XYZ file of C-alpha atoms in Angstrom:
166
model
C 127.748 120.197 117.957
C 127.461 122.696 115.146
C 125.075 125.715 114.809
C 121.503 124.784 114.233
C 120.523 124.623 110.311
C 118.977 128.004 109.222
C 116.211 127.635 107.035
C 114.633 129.787 104.561
C 111.347 131.142 104.599
C 108.963 130.121 101.536
C 107.354 132.651 99.831
C 104.055 131.623 101.404
C 103.316 133.270 104.880
C 101.486 131.257 107.227
C 99.868 132.479 110.674
C 98.911 129.282 112.509
C 99.830 130.932 116.146
C 103.196 129.246 116.260
C 105.538 132.233 117.844
C 108.700 131.373 116.197
C 108.768 129.216 113.281
C 112.184 129.793 112.211
C 113.425 128.301 115.360
C 111.193 125.641 115.218
C 111.842 124.818 111.598
C 115.524 124.852 112.290
C 115.015 122.404 114.980
C 113.026 120.153 112.791
C 115.630 120.612 109.775
C 118.291 119.391 111.970
C 116.178 116.405 112.902
C 115.933 115.705 109.154
C 119.315 116.079 108.701
C 119.842 113.271 111.566
C 117.253 111.255 110.265
C 118.639 111.013 106.605
C 122.148 110.487 107.620
C 120.703 107.496 109.933
C 118.644 106.430 107.226
C 121.987 106.044 105.190
C 124.036 104.707 107.962
C 121.410 102.071 108.868
C 121.008 101.003 105.035
C 124.680 100.390 104.683
C 125.226 98.182 107.795
C 121.974 96.458 106.429
C 123.975 95.581 103.419
C 127.085 94.753 105.441
C 126.408 93.061 108.396
C 127.633 89.274 108.571
C 127.546 86.883 111.340
C 125.605 84.925 113.522
C 123.538 88.344 113.919
C 123.083 88.326 110.183
C 119.575 87.639 110.100
C 118.021 89.470 112.958
C 120.264 92.532 112.346
C 119.628 92.530 108.273
C 115.385 92.326 109.154
C 115.774 94.966 112.308
C 117.706 97.322 110.253
C 115.369 97.231 107.094
C 112.421 97.708 109.308
C 114.345 100.789 110.708
C 115.444 102.563 107.600
C 111.915 102.228 106.196
C 110.793 104.046 109.380
C 113.460 106.273 109.038
C 112.791 107.253 105.472
C 109.177 107.970 105.572
C 109.659 109.930 108.945
C 111.997 112.484 106.284
C 109.139 113.322 104.345
C 106.764 114.068 107.320
C 109.352 116.148 108.962
C 110.203 117.832 105.659
C 106.449 118.642 105.381
C 106.000 120.321 108.751
C 109.085 122.600 108.035
C 106.927 123.509 104.726
C 103.481 123.553 106.992
C 105.521 126.514 109.042
C 106.325 128.508 105.924
C 110.072 127.329 105.669
C 111.630 125.402 102.960
C 113.473 122.242 103.872
C 116.962 121.688 103.740
C 118.042 121.048 99.859
C 121.942 120.611 100.559
C 123.680 117.582 101.415
C 126.481 119.247 103.090
C 124.040 121.173 105.018
C 122.560 117.435 106.329
C 125.870 116.376 107.219
C 127.129 119.271 109.024
C 124.369 119.875 111.161
C 123.785 116.035 111.728
C 124.757 114.202 115.219
C 125.170 110.991 113.168
C 128.772 110.189 112.576
C 130.644 107.086 110.592
C 132.108 104.389 112.897
C 135.601 103.949 112.636
C 136.670 100.476 110.220
C 134.275 98.013 109.951
C 132.134 97.081 112.600
C 131.285 93.584 113.902
C 127.440 92.979 113.829
C 127.427 93.714 117.363
C 129.205 97.042 117.051
C 126.966 97.775 114.444
C 123.909 97.410 116.368
C 125.700 99.131 119.447
C 126.426 102.138 117.299
C 123.152 102.327 116.015
C 121.850 102.196 119.540
C 123.713 105.380 120.389
C 122.757 107.368 117.338
C 118.840 106.540 117.888
C 119.454 107.869 121.561
C 121.167 110.934 120.375
C 118.325 112.047 118.262
C 116.016 110.685 120.664
C 117.527 113.577 123.018
C 117.530 116.031 120.476
C 114.135 115.374 119.836
C 113.032 116.026 123.207
C 114.651 119.499 122.948
C 112.163 120.137 120.447
C 109.323 119.301 122.199
C 110.382 121.937 124.503
C 111.080 124.537 122.263
C 107.711 123.695 120.271
C 105.573 123.613 122.593
C 106.753 125.439 125.812
C 108.074 128.361 123.990
C 106.253 128.754 120.830
C 102.668 127.456 121.104
C 103.338 124.601 118.433
C 101.873 121.442 119.811
C 101.707 120.037 116.405
C 105.433 119.969 116.351
C 105.571 118.865 119.636
C 103.424 115.817 119.005
C 105.673 114.848 115.869
C 108.610 115.350 117.971
C 107.102 112.664 120.929
C 105.902 110.195 118.476
C 109.515 110.101 116.856
C 111.485 110.414 119.952
C 109.091 106.998 120.784
C 110.300 105.110 117.798
C 114.309 106.526 118.166
C 113.742 105.101 122.040
C 111.961 101.782 120.945
C 115.156 101.145 118.147
C 117.624 101.829 120.498
C 116.312 98.889 122.968
C 116.011 96.689 120.128
C 119.581 97.288 119.175
C 120.792 97.136 122.546
C 119.157 93.984 123.280
C 120.116 92.188 119.825
C 123.910 93.309 120.894
C 123.662 91.532 124.325
C 123.519 88.337 122.738
């Protein structure tokens, strides 16, 4: 895994009691990168799925990429609320994300399994963010956001794995 994305402080200073806003904002930026990459990958699978799982995976991925896209705004706004700028460079997003392209053209079942693995990786990073935010930096707001996002990713992984098991 690469170094965490370094965020740039904005011109607006904030004092909400969060100990190290830079560390929390950097971790949020990594999650934002993961979320953006997963939106794109999920959408691409949505467009290209074929076979007996087409209908189920096509609809499930649509629900998921819509949720993920909405989450990008929430994550970026939290970074801004901490007094930092959200990532602006595509290269930074690609470099810091744990989401990687699959080799070749996966089958529908392979797509579901690949996405499930990605959701689990993001959920794990979100768990790390909970500890960083709440236990080390007095930031229950970010911890709450991370817990909610982890719950989404865990459910998404479960649904995708269940679909792939058919």
